[in-house]
Amino acid sequence: MTFQSLLSEEFILLDGGMGTMLGLSSGEVPEALCLSEPERVAAVHRAYIEAGSQIVFACTFGANRLKLEGTPLDAVSCVKAAIQLAKSVSDGRALVGLDVGPTGQLLQPAGTLTFEAAYEAYREVMIAAEEAGADLIAIETMSDLLETKAAVLAAKENTKLPVLCTMTFMENGRTFTGCPISAAALTLEGLGVDAIGINCSLGPKEVLPLMEMLSRWTTLPLIAKPNAGLPDPVTGDYHVSPEDFAEVLSEYAALGVQIMGGCCGTTPEYIRALKNALTDRKRSRIPRELPRAVCSGTRTVLLDMPRVIGERINPTGKKRMKEALLSGDMDYLRGEAIAQTESGADILDVNVGTPGIVESEVLPKAVQAIIEVTDLPLQLDSSDPAALEAALRIYPGKPIINSVCGKEASMSAILPLVRHYGAAIVGLTLDEDGIPQTADARFEIGKRILERAISLGIPKDHVYLDCLTLTASTGSDAADTTITALRRVREELGLETVLGVSNISFGLPNRPLINRSFLAMALTSGLTLPILNPMASDMMDTVRAYRMLAGYDENCAEYIAAYQDAVQMAEPVKKSSQTLAYAVAHGLRQEAAEYTRAALQDSVNPLSIVNEMLIPALDQVGEGYEKGKLFLPQLLQAATAAQSAFSVLKENMTVAETGGEKGKIILATVQGDVHDIGKNIVKLLLENYGFTVIDLGRDVPPQTIVDAAVSHQVSLVGLSALMTTTVGAMEETIALLRAQYPSCKTVVGGAVLTADYAEKIGADCYAKDAKSTVDFARIVYGEA
Amino acid sequence: MMQTQDFNRASLLRGLGVAPSDAMLSRTMGEMITTLCKVACPRTIWRIYPINRDRGLCLGDVPLLGRDIALHLTGCTEAAVLAVTLSSSVDTIIRRFQATDMTKALFLDAIAAEACEHLCHDVEKQVRARTAKVYMTARFSAGYGDFPLSTQAGLLRLLDAQRKIGLTVTQNQLLLPMKSVTAIIGLSNTPVQDARKYVCGVNCIGCPRYDTCRSRISR
């Protein structure tokens, strides 16, 4: 008997609760019992098999090194014992699954656990389970899509066992980490699991509508393993009877659910009742057609109408983006991601390719920074397979890869990645001979890419084609060639079509006019995924108008929502604020930017804008803050306004023109700590005063901080820690800095620190607030 | 669901040192309250356990170490353990605003703290409605006084909080999602203590250990 052979049956019965049956006394770790009291676990397996379970899960839910840390137990030994025990009990009567639960920790970026650490924790027990004779791997009760992906990849890359995967959803159809059912299904099916479903969560009644939703998002065999109702808040007990449980669960057959069992609160009685209830049932076999979509870990974007791919995160021709990538300034990327999200982009392209960086290191970092601040799905844009794979591994969701082309080398390097990670792929219609001049030839290359993808097992609708925009000035039929090829791809192949739009106008006057006209032509001809700058409002206007006119926007709701306030917005913002200094002191961001622009147009020297307007205004606010007249919100407001003035200056000036670098400072929240709002406030203020901040982020290991200090030759390192438990890491970092880079000064801050303590751990300065960090920095760099 | 009317804009502003008459910041605070209510996905869990004093103070198998928690639970025979979280969507939105508007991030941070307080308060009401005991102590959390922060992990395990409400703890005892609280409430039929008043090194006047304590401070 194998899982594959079981799939030919109408229904497959799993087991029910393990913890419920073990009758654990307080402090008992279930995973330990397989070693210490195997008979107790064996009795549970036996009872389930006798009740009709065709698959039993070994007692290994928490058997991973992360969960077992602090206990004397070794995960691999626990797993081996548990699998062997279940195998000996089942004796061929039931399959034995390795039960795999969450690590109990949140992965980066929400938490501190790395993808690799989670992967490794799963990998070792999965290999052990296969060696011990497990028949399958059952990943369950998952909430974090990235953690689930780590587990699935660990299973698929290291064993040959079938993988069943179930996640836990709340009544709103999302997991605790915000993952919607659709995103879970898209991602897990893409990763190649063998069956997918919902476990734990709620009772059978409450899970039913969730299962209905899941059934619309996957073609895989479905698994339902709900609890015995909702728990009593005082006792934690469950109250749905075996008969009621079985009756409701048997209705899942109408949704096509094939694999059923129970979770918390269920016992062999429930499985027996379920077996009876299913006796005369047949499961629905209505063929399911899946919606086309891509997703992040928290949002699914349906490709049911033209969707905008934001192009701003790309260093090509963008000096500021290049600088940000070279200096590791991920905040700049975050800012671009947020701005595009707010402008109405549906998907964001991420391209970090620029000379001087290692793309395979920077692309995953950039992806991680961006998914912290936007829930839009990403398009990973690179021609470097190593960079793509590094980003694909840590991306929670189903991304688009941009791109493959018709060249043999490209297809053989990129398409296997697309298949392995379940991504969508953009195919560029060019090959070894370059970009064809005719629409037919581009169509043929597109078709070839599609056929190759299908032959590798990539679903047809994961392939999107880009028929390439050439500059209109190169020939009168440039636009027409693109449009004709695009229309054929859409009509004859039925694929999504991608197009970078703005190339069309290169070298011509009034580019926005050409861009939006070409966009309208392309949309009408079947362009579904335009790549454009979402901050160019005329482009977004065209997309919104097209969606409305083409009937995608029911009741014109989105169009109206976007434009009903347009008249109001056009009113001038200028009010009583007369000067840049006033705007900064009062936290008026837009005005601060406008006055700066106006000053530049009046040929005011940028240096005097900084020294005579911005810094005095900031000092005035700072003074008010020190005297207790103003408080942190006003200080931050002013700093943010000043920041918007500085960014206008940066767009137009070199660093030298704005007064040169005052000095570089490294900031980090120490290892183990993820509370970083304080550090970010300090960063904002330091930048206002002209310092270059190298922000290493949060949860930063001591050696990383020291290495960065040495390589950037900084004179000052600022460290932040919020918890008593992480102040130790601060002390360690300072000691390491003293040993390896003694000339560097340190400034420390954070809720639990005091001046005494700062001195004790060897810091040069204790900063009671952000302003005092600035004061110390000015002393260190000889300004005050 | 959190409701905007649950939050007092003026007192939140005052808490951050801003006069409620500041129209611009007051408007921003209002916006952020609405934002928080929209993105928060509050979840709570609580359970009552007997207090075991056979081998040191324990709830279930979780030892409660330190003098402060012992003082706080004097006379209590049971305790409610509670955990609340606003969900990681709140952490995300605060992080997002840190990249665009630090004032808004700071406001959200304060509103979120207040929202956790509301959730704890709701749980307290539920406990009061379900317990037969007459007296309830104030909430006492790991990290108060000398009550070790490392108790956090044990309390979450007792409640099965990761599975039930998605609340986790890092190796350094940080709760994640960040906007979360765990606490213990003692239940008793005799009047109860409030050790928070005398948390070591903060306020010693009136502390029952005043005469003998070695870490007593004089102010």
Short mmCIF file of N, CA and C in Angstrom, two decimals, chain B residues 36-116:
data_model
loop_
_atom_site.label_atom_id
_atom_site.label_comp_id
_atom_site.label_asym_id
_atom_site.label_seq_id
_atom_site.Cartn_x
_atom_site.Cartn_y
_atom_site.Cartn_z
N LEU B 36 -5.42 51.53 12.67
CA LEU B 36 -5.18 50.39 13.55
C LEU B 36 -6.42 49.50 13.64
N CYS B 37 -7.57 50.13 13.79
CA CYS B 37 -8.80 49.34 13.92
C CYS B 37 -9.02 48.49 12.67
N LYS B 38 -8.61 49.03 11.54
CA LYS B 38 -8.82 48.31 10.29
C LYS B 38 -7.87 47.10 10.16
N VAL B 39 -6.61 47.30 10.54
CA VAL B 39 -5.65 46.21 10.29
C VAL B 39 -5.52 45.21 11.43
N ALA B 40 -5.87 45.62 12.66
CA ALA B 40 -5.66 44.71 13.78
C ALA B 40 -6.59 43.51 13.67
N CYS B 41 -6.09 42.37 14.08
CA CYS B 41 -6.90 41.16 14.07
C CYS B 41 -6.75 40.57 15.47
N PRO B 42 -7.40 41.21 16.46
CA PRO B 42 -7.11 40.87 17.85
C PRO B 42 -7.54 39.46 18.22
N ARG B 43 -6.69 38.81 19.00
CA ARG B 43 -7.01 37.46 19.47
C ARG B 43 -6.60 37.35 20.93
N THR B 44 -7.42 36.64 21.68
CA THR B 44 -7.09 36.47 23.10
C THR B 44 -7.30 35.02 23.49
N ILE B 45 -6.59 34.60 24.53
CA ILE B 45 -6.85 33.28 25.12
C ILE B 45 -6.54 33.36 26.60
N TRP B 46 -7.32 32.67 27.40
CA TRP B 46 -7.03 32.62 28.83
C TRP B 46 -7.52 31.32 29.40
N ARG B 47 -6.97 30.97 30.53
CA ARG B 47 -7.30 29.73 31.22
C ARG B 47 -7.03 29.91 32.71
N ILE B 48 -7.79 29.20 33.52
CA ILE B 48 -7.55 29.26 34.97
C ILE B 48 -6.84 27.98 35.41
N TYR B 49 -5.78 28.14 36.17
CA TYR B 49 -5.01 26.99 36.68
C TYR B 49 -4.94 27.07 38.20
N PRO B 50 -4.91 25.90 38.85
CA PRO B 50 -4.67 25.91 40.30
C PRO B 50 -3.20 26.30 40.56
N ILE B 51 -2.98 27.02 41.64
CA ILE B 51 -1.60 27.36 42.00
C ILE B 51 -1.05 26.23 42.86
N ASN B 52 0.11 25.75 42.46
CA ASN B 52 0.73 24.65 43.18
C ASN B 52 1.93 25.18 43.95
N ARG B 53 1.95 24.92 45.26
CA ARG B 53 3.09 25.43 46.04
C ARG B 53 3.93 24.29 46.63
N ASP B 54 3.70 23.05 46.17
CA ASP B 54 4.40 21.90 46.74
C ASP B 54 5.91 22.01 46.58
N ARG B 55 6.32 22.29 45.35
CA ARG B 55 7.76 22.41 45.12
C ARG B 55 8.04 23.80 44.54
N GLY B 56 7.86 24.80 45.35
CA GLY B 56 7.98 26.17 44.85
C GLY B 56 6.70 26.54 44.12
N LEU B 57 6.54 27.81 43.88
CA LEU B 57 5.31 28.30 43.25
C LEU B 57 5.25 27.85 41.79
N CYS B 58 4.13 27.21 41.41
CA CYS B 58 4.01 26.69 40.04
C CYS B 58 2.58 26.86 39.52
N LEU B 59 2.47 27.11 38.23
CA LEU B 59 1.19 26.98 37.53
C LEU B 59 1.38 25.86 36.53
N GLY B 60 0.60 24.79 36.64
CA GLY B 60 0.89 23.63 35.81
C GLY B 60 2.32 23.21 36.08
N ASP B 61 3.11 23.05 35.02
CA ASP B 61 4.50 22.69 35.24
C ASP B 61 5.41 23.91 35.13
N VAL B 62 4.81 25.11 35.10
CA VAL B 62 5.63 26.30 34.90
C VAL B 62 5.97 26.92 36.25
N PRO B 63 7.26 26.92 36.61
CA PRO B 63 7.65 27.54 37.88
C PRO B 63 7.56 29.06 37.80
N LEU B 64 7.03 29.66 38.87
CA LEU B 64 6.95 31.12 38.93
C LEU B 64 8.01 31.58 39.92
N LEU B 65 9.13 32.07 39.39
CA LEU B 65 10.27 32.39 40.23
C LEU B 65 10.28 33.85 40.64
N GLY B 66 10.97 34.13 41.73
CA GLY B 66 11.14 35.51 42.17
C GLY B 66 10.20 35.85 43.31
N ARG B 67 10.59 36.89 44.03
CA ARG B 67 9.80 37.25 45.21
C ARG B 67 8.57 38.05 44.83
N ASP B 68 8.66 38.79 43.76
CA ASP B 68 7.54 39.69 43.44
C ASP B 68 6.27 38.93 43.07
N ILE B 69 6.41 37.90 42.24
CA ILE B 69 5.21 37.15 41.85
C ILE B 69 4.66 36.39 43.05
N ALA B 70 5.57 35.92 43.91
CA ALA B 70 5.13 35.20 45.12
C ALA B 70 4.31 36.14 46.00
N LEU B 71 4.81 37.36 46.16
CA LEU B 71 4.08 38.34 46.95
C LEU B 71 2.73 38.65 46.30
N HIS B 72 2.77 38.81 44.98
CA HIS B 72 1.56 39.19 44.25
C HIS B 72 0.46 38.13 44.40
N LEU B 73 0.88 36.88 44.45
CA LEU B 73 -0.11 35.78 44.50
C LEU B 73 -0.38 35.29 45.92
N THR B 74 0.09 36.04 46.92
CA THR B 74 -0.16 35.65 48.31
C THR B 74 -1.65 35.41 48.55
N GLY B 75 -1.97 34.28 49.11
CA GLY B 75 -3.37 33.99 49.43
C GLY B 75 -4.19 33.48 48.27
N CYS B 76 -3.62 33.49 47.06
CA CYS B 76 -4.39 33.02 45.89
C CYS B 76 -4.26 31.51 45.75
N THR B 77 -5.37 30.87 45.38
CA THR B 77 -5.33 29.44 45.18
C THR B 77 -5.38 29.08 43.69
N GLU B 78 -5.82 30.03 42.91
CA GLU B 78 -5.87 29.82 41.46
C GLU B 78 -5.34 31.07 40.78
N ALA B 79 -4.98 30.90 39.53
CA ALA B 79 -4.59 32.09 38.76
C ALA B 79 -5.06 31.93 37.32
N ALA B 80 -5.46 33.05 36.75
CA ALA B 80 -5.78 33.05 35.32
C ALA B 80 -4.52 33.45 34.57
N VAL B 81 -4.20 32.72 33.51
CA VAL B 81 -3.10 33.11 32.62
C VAL B 81 -3.75 33.61 31.34
N LEU B 82 -3.31 34.76 30.88
CA LEU B 82 -3.91 35.29 29.67
C LEU B 82 -2.84 35.70 28.67
N ALA B 83 -3.20 35.63 27.41
CA ALA B 83 -2.32 36.10 26.34
C ALA B 83 -3.19 36.82 25.32
N VAL B 84 -2.73 37.99 24.89
CA VAL B 84 -3.48 38.74 23.87
C VAL B 84 -2.51 39.19 22.78
N THR B 85 -3.00 39.28 21.58
CA THR B 85 -2.16 39.80 20.50
C THR B 85 -3.02 40.57 19.49
N LEU B 86 -2.39 41.57 18.89
CA LEU B 86 -3.09 42.33 17.85
C LEU B 86 -2.81 41.76 16.47
N SER B 87 -1.95 40.75 16.38
CA SER B 87 -1.56 40.08 15.14
C SER B 87 -0.43 40.81 14.41
N SER B 88 0.25 40.05 13.57
CA SER B 88 1.45 40.59 12.93
C SER B 88 1.12 41.68 11.91
N SER B 89 -0.16 41.77 11.51
CA SER B 89 -0.51 42.84 10.58
C SER B 89 -0.25 44.22 11.20
N VAL B 90 -0.35 44.30 12.52
CA VAL B 90 -0.08 45.58 13.19
C VAL B 90 1.42 45.87 13.17
N ASP B 91 2.24 44.84 13.44
CA ASP B 91 3.69 45.03 13.34
C ASP B 91 4.05 45.52 11.94
N THR B 92 3.42 44.93 10.95
CA THR B 92 3.74 45.28 9.56
C THR B 92 3.40 46.73 9.26
N ILE B 93 2.24 47.15 9.71
CA ILE B 93 1.82 48.51 9.37
C ILE B 93 2.70 49.54 10.10
N ILE B 94 3.10 49.21 11.32
CA ILE B 94 3.99 50.14 12.05
C ILE B 94 5.33 50.23 11.32
N ARG B 95 5.81 49.09 10.87
CA ARG B 95 7.07 49.07 10.13
C ARG B 95 6.94 49.88 8.83
N ARG B 96 5.81 49.73 8.18
CA ARG B 96 5.59 50.43 6.93
C ARG B 96 5.66 51.95 7.15
N PHE B 97 5.00 52.40 8.21
CA PHE B 97 5.02 53.85 8.46
C PHE B 97 6.40 54.34 8.90
N GLN B 98 7.21 53.45 9.48
CA GLN B 98 8.56 53.88 9.85
C GLN B 98 9.35 54.27 8.61
N ALA B 99 8.99 53.70 7.47
CA ALA B 99 9.71 54.03 6.25
C ALA B 99 9.16 55.29 5.60
N THR B 100 7.97 55.72 5.97
CA THR B 100 7.40 56.88 5.28
C THR B 100 7.09 58.04 6.21
N ASP B 101 6.64 57.77 7.40
CA ASP B 101 6.22 58.86 8.28
C ASP B 101 6.37 58.42 9.73
N MET B 102 7.50 58.84 10.31
CA MET B 102 7.84 58.35 11.64
C MET B 102 6.84 58.80 12.70
N THR B 103 6.25 59.98 12.52
CA THR B 103 5.25 60.44 13.50
C THR B 103 4.07 59.47 13.53
N LYS B 104 3.64 59.06 12.35
CA LYS B 104 2.53 58.12 12.29
C LYS B 104 2.91 56.78 12.92
N ALA B 105 4.15 56.36 12.68
CA ALA B 105 4.61 55.10 13.28
C ALA B 105 4.57 55.20 14.80
N LEU B 106 5.05 56.33 15.30
CA LEU B 106 5.06 56.53 16.76
C LEU B 106 3.64 56.52 17.32
N PHE B 107 2.73 57.18 16.62
CA PHE B 107 1.34 57.21 17.06
C PHE B 107 0.75 55.78 17.06
N LEU B 108 0.98 55.07 15.98
CA LEU B 108 0.44 53.70 15.89
C LEU B 108 0.98 52.83 17.01
N ASP B 109 2.26 53.03 17.31
CA ASP B 109 2.89 52.27 18.38
C ASP B 109 2.15 52.51 19.69
N ALA B 110 1.83 53.77 19.95
CA ALA B 110 1.12 54.11 21.18
C ALA B 110 -0.32 53.58 21.17
N ILE B 111 -0.96 53.70 20.02
CA ILE B 111 -2.34 53.21 19.92
C ILE B 111 -2.37 51.69 20.12
N ALA B 112 -1.38 51.03 19.55
CA ALA B 112 -1.34 49.57 19.67
C ALA B 112 -1.16 49.15 21.12
N ALA B 113 -0.32 49.88 21.86
CA ALA B 113 -0.14 49.57 23.27
C ALA B 113 -1.46 49.71 24.01
N GLU B 114 -2.16 50.78 23.69
CA GLU B 114 -3.47 51.03 24.29
C GLU B 114 -4.46 49.91 23.90
N ALA B 115 -4.40 49.49 22.66
CA ALA B 115 -5.30 48.43 22.19
C ALA B 115 -5.05 47.13 22.94
N CYS B 116 -3.77 46.81 23.20
CA CYS B 116 -3.45 45.61 23.98
C CYS B 116 -4.06 45.73 25.37
#
